[in-house]
mmCIF file of C-alpha atoms in Angstrom:
data_model
loop_
_atom_site.group_PDB
_atom_site.id
_atom_site.type_symbol
_atom_site.label_atom_id
_atom_site.label_comp_id
_atom_site.label_asym_id
_atom_site.label_seq_id
_atom_site.Cartn_x
_atom_site.Cartn_y
_atom_site.Cartn_z
ATOM 1 C CA UNK A 1 -0.013 -0.009 -0.046
ATOM 2 C CA UNK A 2 0.990 3.716 -0.368
ATOM 3 C CA UNK A 3 2.839 5.228 2.664
ATOM 4 C CA UNK A 4 0.969 7.598 4.874
ATOM 5 C CA UNK A 5 2.168 11.177 5.333
ATOM 6 C CA UNK A 6 0.500 11.188 8.825
ATOM 7 C CA UNK A 7 2.405 8.230 10.183
ATOM 8 C CA UNK A 8 -0.005 5.399 9.487
ATOM 9 C CA UNK A 9 1.026 2.225 7.715
ATOM 10 C CA UNK A 10 -1.076 2.748 4.456
ATOM 11 C CA UNK A 11 -2.846 5.494 2.773
ATOM 12 C CA UNK A 12 -5.369 5.817 -0.105
ATOM 13 C CA UNK A 13 -6.293 8.940 -2.231
ATOM 14 C CA UNK A 14 -10.037 8.817 -2.638
ATOM 15 C CA UNK A 15 -10.524 11.911 -4.556
ATOM 16 C CA UNK A 16 -7.979 13.944 -6.593
ATOM 17 C CA UNK A 17 -8.263 17.259 -4.568
ATOM 18 C CA UNK A 18 -6.816 15.532 -1.514
ATOM 19 C CA UNK A 19 -9.375 13.502 0.150
ATOM 20 C CA UNK A 20 -7.333 10.868 1.768
ATOM 21 C CA UNK A 21 -7.747 7.750 4.070
ATOM 22 C CA UNK A 22 -4.862 6.819 6.396
ATOM 23 C CA UNK A 23 -4.845 3.528 8.447
ATOM 24 C CA UNK A 24 -3.045 1.112 10.222
ATOM 25 C CA UNK A 25 -4.512 -2.407 11.064
ATOM 26 C CA UNK A 26 -3.232 -4.940 13.492
ATOM 27 C CA UNK A 27 -1.528 -8.130 12.192
ATOM 28 C CA UNK A 28 -4.660 -10.210 12.783
ATOM 29 C CA UNK A 29 -6.954 -7.549 11.219
ATOM 30 C CA UNK A 30 -8.770 -7.138 14.601
ATOM 31 C CA UNK A 31 -8.035 -3.492 15.419
ATOM 32 C CA UNK A 32 -7.347 -0.555 13.256
ATOM 33 C CA UNK A 33 -6.527 3.247 13.568
ATOM 34 C CA UNK A 34 -7.807 5.739 10.834
ATOM 35 C CA UNK A 35 -7.441 9.180 9.780
ATOM 36 C CA UNK A 36 -9.622 10.813 7.232
ATOM 37 C CA UNK A 37 -8.141 13.855 5.578
ATOM 38 C CA UNK A 38 -10.243 16.130 3.589
ATOM 39 C CA UNK A 39 -9.611 19.769 2.061
ATOM 40 C CA UNK A 40 -12.642 21.447 3.612
ATOM 41 C CA UNK A 41 -14.303 22.317 6.908
ATOM 42 C CA UNK A 42 -17.599 21.183 7.904
ATOM 43 C CA UNK A 43 -18.781 17.444 8.700
ATOM 44 C CA UNK A 44 -16.665 14.273 7.352
ATOM 45 C CA UNK A 45 -17.418 10.862 7.573
ATOM 46 C CA UNK A 46 -16.069 7.270 6.704
ATOM 47 C CA UNK A 47 -17.802 3.980 7.253
ATOM 48 C CA UNK A 48 -18.254 0.344 6.566
ATOM 49 C CA UNK A 49 -20.910 -0.847 4.204
ATOM 50 C CA UNK A 50 -21.894 -4.360 3.250
ATOM 51 C CA UNK A 51 -23.294 -3.267 -0.171
ATOM 52 C CA UNK A 52 -20.869 -0.313 -0.772
ATOM 53 C CA UNK A 53 -23.802 2.105 -0.635
ATOM 54 C CA UNK A 54 -24.888 4.564 2.059
ATOM 55 C CA UNK A 55 -27.887 2.388 3.187
ATOM 56 C CA UNK A 56 -27.436 0.007 6.220
ATOM 57 C CA UNK A 57 -24.064 1.116 6.843
ATOM 58 C CA UNK A 58 -21.887 1.987 9.898
ATOM 59 C CA UNK A 59 -20.101 5.181 9.843
ATOM 60 C CA UNK A 60 -17.896 7.452 11.861
ATOM 61 C CA UNK A 61 -19.041 11.167 11.622
ATOM 62 C CA UNK A 62 -17.141 14.174 12.855
ATOM 63 C CA UNK A 63 -17.270 17.845 12.757
ATOM 64 C CA UNK A 64 -15.914 20.901 14.706
ATOM 65 C CA UNK A 65 -18.767 23.248 15.723
ATOM 66 C CA UNK A 66 -18.655 26.768 14.562
ATOM 67 C CA UNK A 67 -19.510 27.969 18.074
ATOM 68 C CA UNK A 68 -15.937 26.914 19.276
ATOM 69 C CA UNK A 69 -17.268 23.998 21.292
ATOM 70 C CA UNK A 70 -15.158 20.799 21.260
ATOM 71 C CA UNK A 71 -15.008 18.581 18.223
ATOM 72 C CA UNK A 72 -17.755 15.704 17.817
ATOM 73 C CA UNK A 73 -16.565 12.278 16.545
ATOM 74 C CA UNK A 74 -18.739 9.160 17.059
ATOM 75 C CA UNK A 75 -20.316 6.005 15.664
ATOM 76 C CA UNK A 76 -23.505 6.250 13.713
ATOM 77 C CA UNK A 77 -25.791 4.067 11.854
ATOM 78 C CA UNK A 78 -27.648 4.745 8.560
ATOM 79 C CA UNK A 79 -30.736 2.579 8.275
ATOM 80 C CA UNK A 80 -32.676 1.415 5.140
ATOM 81 C CA UNK A 81 -33.767 4.993 4.157
ATOM 82 C CA UNK A 82 -31.860 8.164 3.324
ATOM 83 C CA UNK A 83 -32.514 9.740 6.666
ATOM 84 C CA UNK A 84 -29.856 11.432 8.616
ATOM 85 C CA UNK A 85 -27.403 9.110 10.451
ATOM 86 C CA UNK A 86 -28.397 8.281 14.142
ATOM 87 C CA UNK A 87 -25.735 7.570 17.013
ATOM 88 C CA UNK A 88 -25.217 3.900 17.377
ATOM 89 C CA UNK A 89 -24.190 2.540 20.855
ATOM 90 C CA UNK A 90 -23.704 -0.991 19.405
ATOM 91 C CA UNK A 91 -20.039 -0.241 18.626
ATOM 92 C CA UNK A 92 -17.444 2.217 19.846
ATOM 93 C CA UNK A 93 -14.540 4.321 18.553
ATOM 94 C CA UNK A 94 -11.586 5.253 20.719
ATOM 95 C CA UNK A 95 -8.733 7.927 20.487
ATOM 96 C CA UNK A 96 -11.215 10.020 18.654
ATOM 97 C CA UNK A 97 -10.214 13.502 17.446
ATOM 98 C CA UNK A 98 -11.028 16.118 14.893
ATOM 99 C CA UNK A 99 -9.003 19.201 13.755
ATOM 100 C CA UNK A 100 -9.291 21.755 11.263
ATOM 101 C CA UNK A 101 -6.274 23.880 9.976
ATOM 102 C CA UNK A 102 -6.558 27.179 7.984
ATOM 103 C CA UNK A 103 -4.530 27.588 4.941
ATOM 104 C CA UNK A 104 -3.504 30.896 3.105
ATOM 105 C CA UNK A 105 -5.927 31.780 0.656
ATOM 106 C CA UNK A 106 -7.088 30.671 -1.784
ATOM 107 C CA UNK A 107 -6.327 27.246 -0.480
ATOM 108 C CA UNK A 108 -9.233 25.484 1.347
ATOM 109 C CA UNK A 109 -9.091 24.690 5.045
ATOM 110 C CA UNK A 110 -8.077 20.962 5.813
ATOM 111 C CA UNK A 111 -9.952 18.701 8.322
ATOM 112 C CA UNK A 112 -8.455 15.537 9.850
ATOM 113 C CA UNK A 113 -10.583 13.080 11.772
ATOM 114 C CA UNK A 114 -8.807 10.246 13.749
ATOM 115 C CA UNK A 115 -10.155 7.354 15.512
ATOM 116 C CA UNK A 116 -9.603 3.648 16.235
ATOM 117 C CA UNK A 117 -12.003 0.735 16.327
ATOM 118 C CA UNK A 118 -12.596 -3.042 16.380
ATOM 119 C CA UNK A 119 -12.942 -4.143 12.691
ATOM 120 C CA UNK A 120 -14.978 -7.438 13.650
ATOM 121 C CA UNK A 121 -17.626 -5.227 15.221
ATOM 122 C CA UNK A 122 -18.278 -3.702 11.788
ATOM 123 C CA UNK A 123 -17.331 -6.229 8.921
ATOM 124 C CA UNK A 124 -20.330 -8.463 9.213
ATOM 125 C CA UNK A 125 -19.907 -11.570 7.467
ATOM 126 C CA UNK A 126 -16.362 -11.445 6.824
ATOM 127 C CA UNK A 127 -13.841 -13.944 7.997
ATOM 128 C CA UNK A 128 -12.093 -13.156 11.296
ATOM 129 C CA UNK A 129 -9.352 -10.917 10.747
ATOM 130 C CA UNK A 130 -11.207 -9.232 7.998
ATOM 131 C CA UNK A 131 -9.039 -10.932 5.401
ATOM 132 C CA UNK A 132 -11.410 -10.300 2.525
ATOM 133 C CA UNK A 133 -11.839 -7.026 0.679
ATOM 134 C CA UNK A 134 -13.929 -4.848 2.848
ATOM 135 C CA UNK A 135 -16.225 -2.203 1.289
ATOM 136 C CA UNK A 136 -16.156 1.195 2.795
ATOM 137 C CA UNK A 137 -17.676 4.695 1.954
ATOM 138 C CA UNK A 138 -16.696 8.138 2.580
ATOM 139 C CA UNK A 139 -18.509 11.580 2.360
ATOM 140 C CA UNK A 140 -17.998 15.019 3.523
ATOM 141 C CA UNK A 141 -19.704 18.420 3.366
ATOM 142 C CA UNK A 142 -19.943 20.189 0.017
ATOM 143 C CA UNK A 143 -20.062 23.552 1.533
ATOM 144 C CA UNK A 144 -18.007 23.527 4.878
ATOM 145 C CA UNK A 145 -21.217 23.301 6.926
ATOM 146 C CA UNK A 146 -21.345 21.192 10.105
ATOM 147 C CA UNK A 147 -24.979 20.247 9.289
ATOM 148 C CA UNK A 148 -25.201 16.687 7.589
ATOM 149 C CA UNK A 149 -27.053 17.091 4.243
ATOM 150 C CA UNK A 150 -26.740 15.777 0.715
ATOM 151 C CA UNK A 151 -23.193 15.387 0.026
ATOM 152 C CA UNK A 152 -23.535 15.997 -3.906
ATOM 153 C CA UNK A 153 -20.421 14.548 -5.486
ATOM 154 C CA UNK A 154 -18.386 14.621 -2.382
ATOM 155 C CA UNK A 155 -18.711 10.967 -1.619
ATOM 156 C CA UNK A 156 -17.378 7.727 -2.899
ATOM 157 C CA UNK A 157 -16.783 3.861 -2.441
ATOM 158 C CA UNK A 158 -13.636 1.761 -2.009
ATOM 159 C CA UNK A 159 -12.378 -1.584 -0.839
ATOM 160 C CA UNK A 160 -9.589 -2.314 1.584
ATOM 161 C CA UNK A 161 -7.914 -5.845 2.603
ATOM 162 C CA UNK A 162 -6.957 -4.906 6.148
ATOM 163 C CA UNK A 163 -4.775 -8.051 6.374
ATOM 164 C CA UNK A 164 -2.553 -7.442 3.313
ATOM 165 C CA UNK A 165 -3.085 -3.657 2.970
ATOM 166 C CA UNK A 166 -4.342 -3.899 -0.739
ATOM 167 C CA UNK A 167 -6.638 -1.182 -1.534
ATOM 168 C CA UNK A 168 -8.542 -0.006 -4.348
ATOM 169 C CA UNK A 169 -11.196 2.702 -5.226
ATOM 170 C CA UNK A 170 -14.048 0.607 -6.416
ATOM 171 C CA UNK A 171 -16.827 1.375 -8.803
ATOM 172 C CA UNK A 172 -20.141 0.100 -10.143
ATOM 173 C CA UNK A 173 -22.519 0.353 -12.837
ATOM 174 C CA UNK A 174 -26.261 0.385 -12.591
ATOM 175 C CA UNK A 175 -29.046 -1.040 -14.827
ATOM 176 C CA UNK A 176 -31.817 1.522 -14.641
ATOM 177 C CA UNK A 177 -35.615 1.112 -14.544
ATOM 178 C CA UNK A 178 -37.447 2.570 -17.654
ATOM 179 C CA UNK A 179 -37.305 6.458 -17.735
ATOM 180 C CA UNK A 180 -34.089 7.029 -15.659
ATOM 181 C CA UNK A 181 -30.446 7.222 -16.612
ATOM 182 C CA UNK A 182 -27.241 8.283 -15.246
ATOM 183 C CA UNK A 183 -24.483 6.663 -13.337
ATOM 184 C CA UNK A 184 -26.820 6.330 -10.277
ATOM 185 C CA UNK A 185 -30.129 6.273 -12.370
ATOM 186 C CA UNK A 186 -30.726 9.756 -10.942
ATOM 187 C CA UNK A 187 -31.738 11.504 -14.117
ATOM 188 C CA UNK A 188 -35.322 11.381 -15.596
ATOM 189 C CA UNK A 189 -34.660 10.546 -19.241
ATOM 190 C CA UNK A 190 -38.327 10.019 -20.357
ATOM 191 C CA UNK A 191 -41.726 8.664 -19.301
ATOM 192 C CA UNK A 192 -41.719 5.658 -17.026
ATOM 193 C CA UNK A 193 -43.408 2.383 -18.181
ATOM 194 C CA UNK A 194 -44.229 0.959 -14.872
ATOM 195 C CA UNK A 195 -42.179 -0.790 -12.229
ATOM 196 C CA UNK A 196 -41.651 2.004 -9.881
ATOM 197 C CA UNK A 197 -38.383 2.235 -7.832
ATOM 198 C CA UNK A 198 -35.729 -0.375 -8.302
ATOM 199 C CA UNK A 199 -33.591 -1.948 -5.676
ATOM 200 C CA UNK A 200 -30.753 -0.265 -4.414
ATOM 201 C CA UNK A 201 -27.505 0.533 -2.716
ATOM 202 C CA UNK A 202 -26.152 3.590 -4.264
ATOM 203 C CA UNK A 203 -28.923 3.604 -7.101
ATOM 204 C CA UNK A 204 -32.245 4.647 -6.158
ATOM 205 C CA UNK A 205 -33.945 3.501 -9.323
ATOM 206 C CA UNK A 206 -31.766 0.557 -10.383
ATOM 207 C CA UNK A 207 -32.996 -2.765 -11.461
ATOM 208 C CA UNK A 208 -29.389 -4.227 -10.697
ATOM 209 C CA UNK A 209 -25.960 -3.021 -9.436
ATOM 210 C CA UNK A 210 -22.849 -4.658 -10.787
ATOM 211 C CA UNK A 211 -19.730 -3.987 -8.731
ATOM 212 C CA UNK A 212 -16.205 -4.088 -10.220
ATOM 213 C CA UNK A 213 -12.836 -3.785 -8.740
#
């Protein structure tokens, strides 16, 4: 894996403008420490998703309140609808912190969220030690706000093998229901011909989702 500029074992650039995940996993894949680095202020999040989509995922969400109050970093759960994430007491994060550093204009601010967790609590269905590729997701505020809202294009999916350090930004293609098109079937392209909504993950009106790595 690529070396980390923050002192972790590995890093993966998730988006070209500097959004980067840094991590170190224990030899058996049981424990891991992370830092998500993004070139903006506002909320940031990274999580574990069985499908690679936002729904039914476990995420760590953090932000530094504009009021000057201490930063907030904690475990959250996103259910089977696109509602705001809710605090999740079923798993824990430790050594959690978030910092925002200003940069000379016109460079954006930079946020770094750090935390540690137990991987077996999060990677449901994987072998002990999380040896298989684990699907993860990330997102951050599109406008520097601490209020969680639609992230627009500031989100993505990727996979990591925590045992080997192999990582890859993952992708998918969607087969859309009639009347919709686009990478996530988000664009109305004509009259629908029945069927209503499709099944999901990242695609709200998909008939099927094919993942590739």
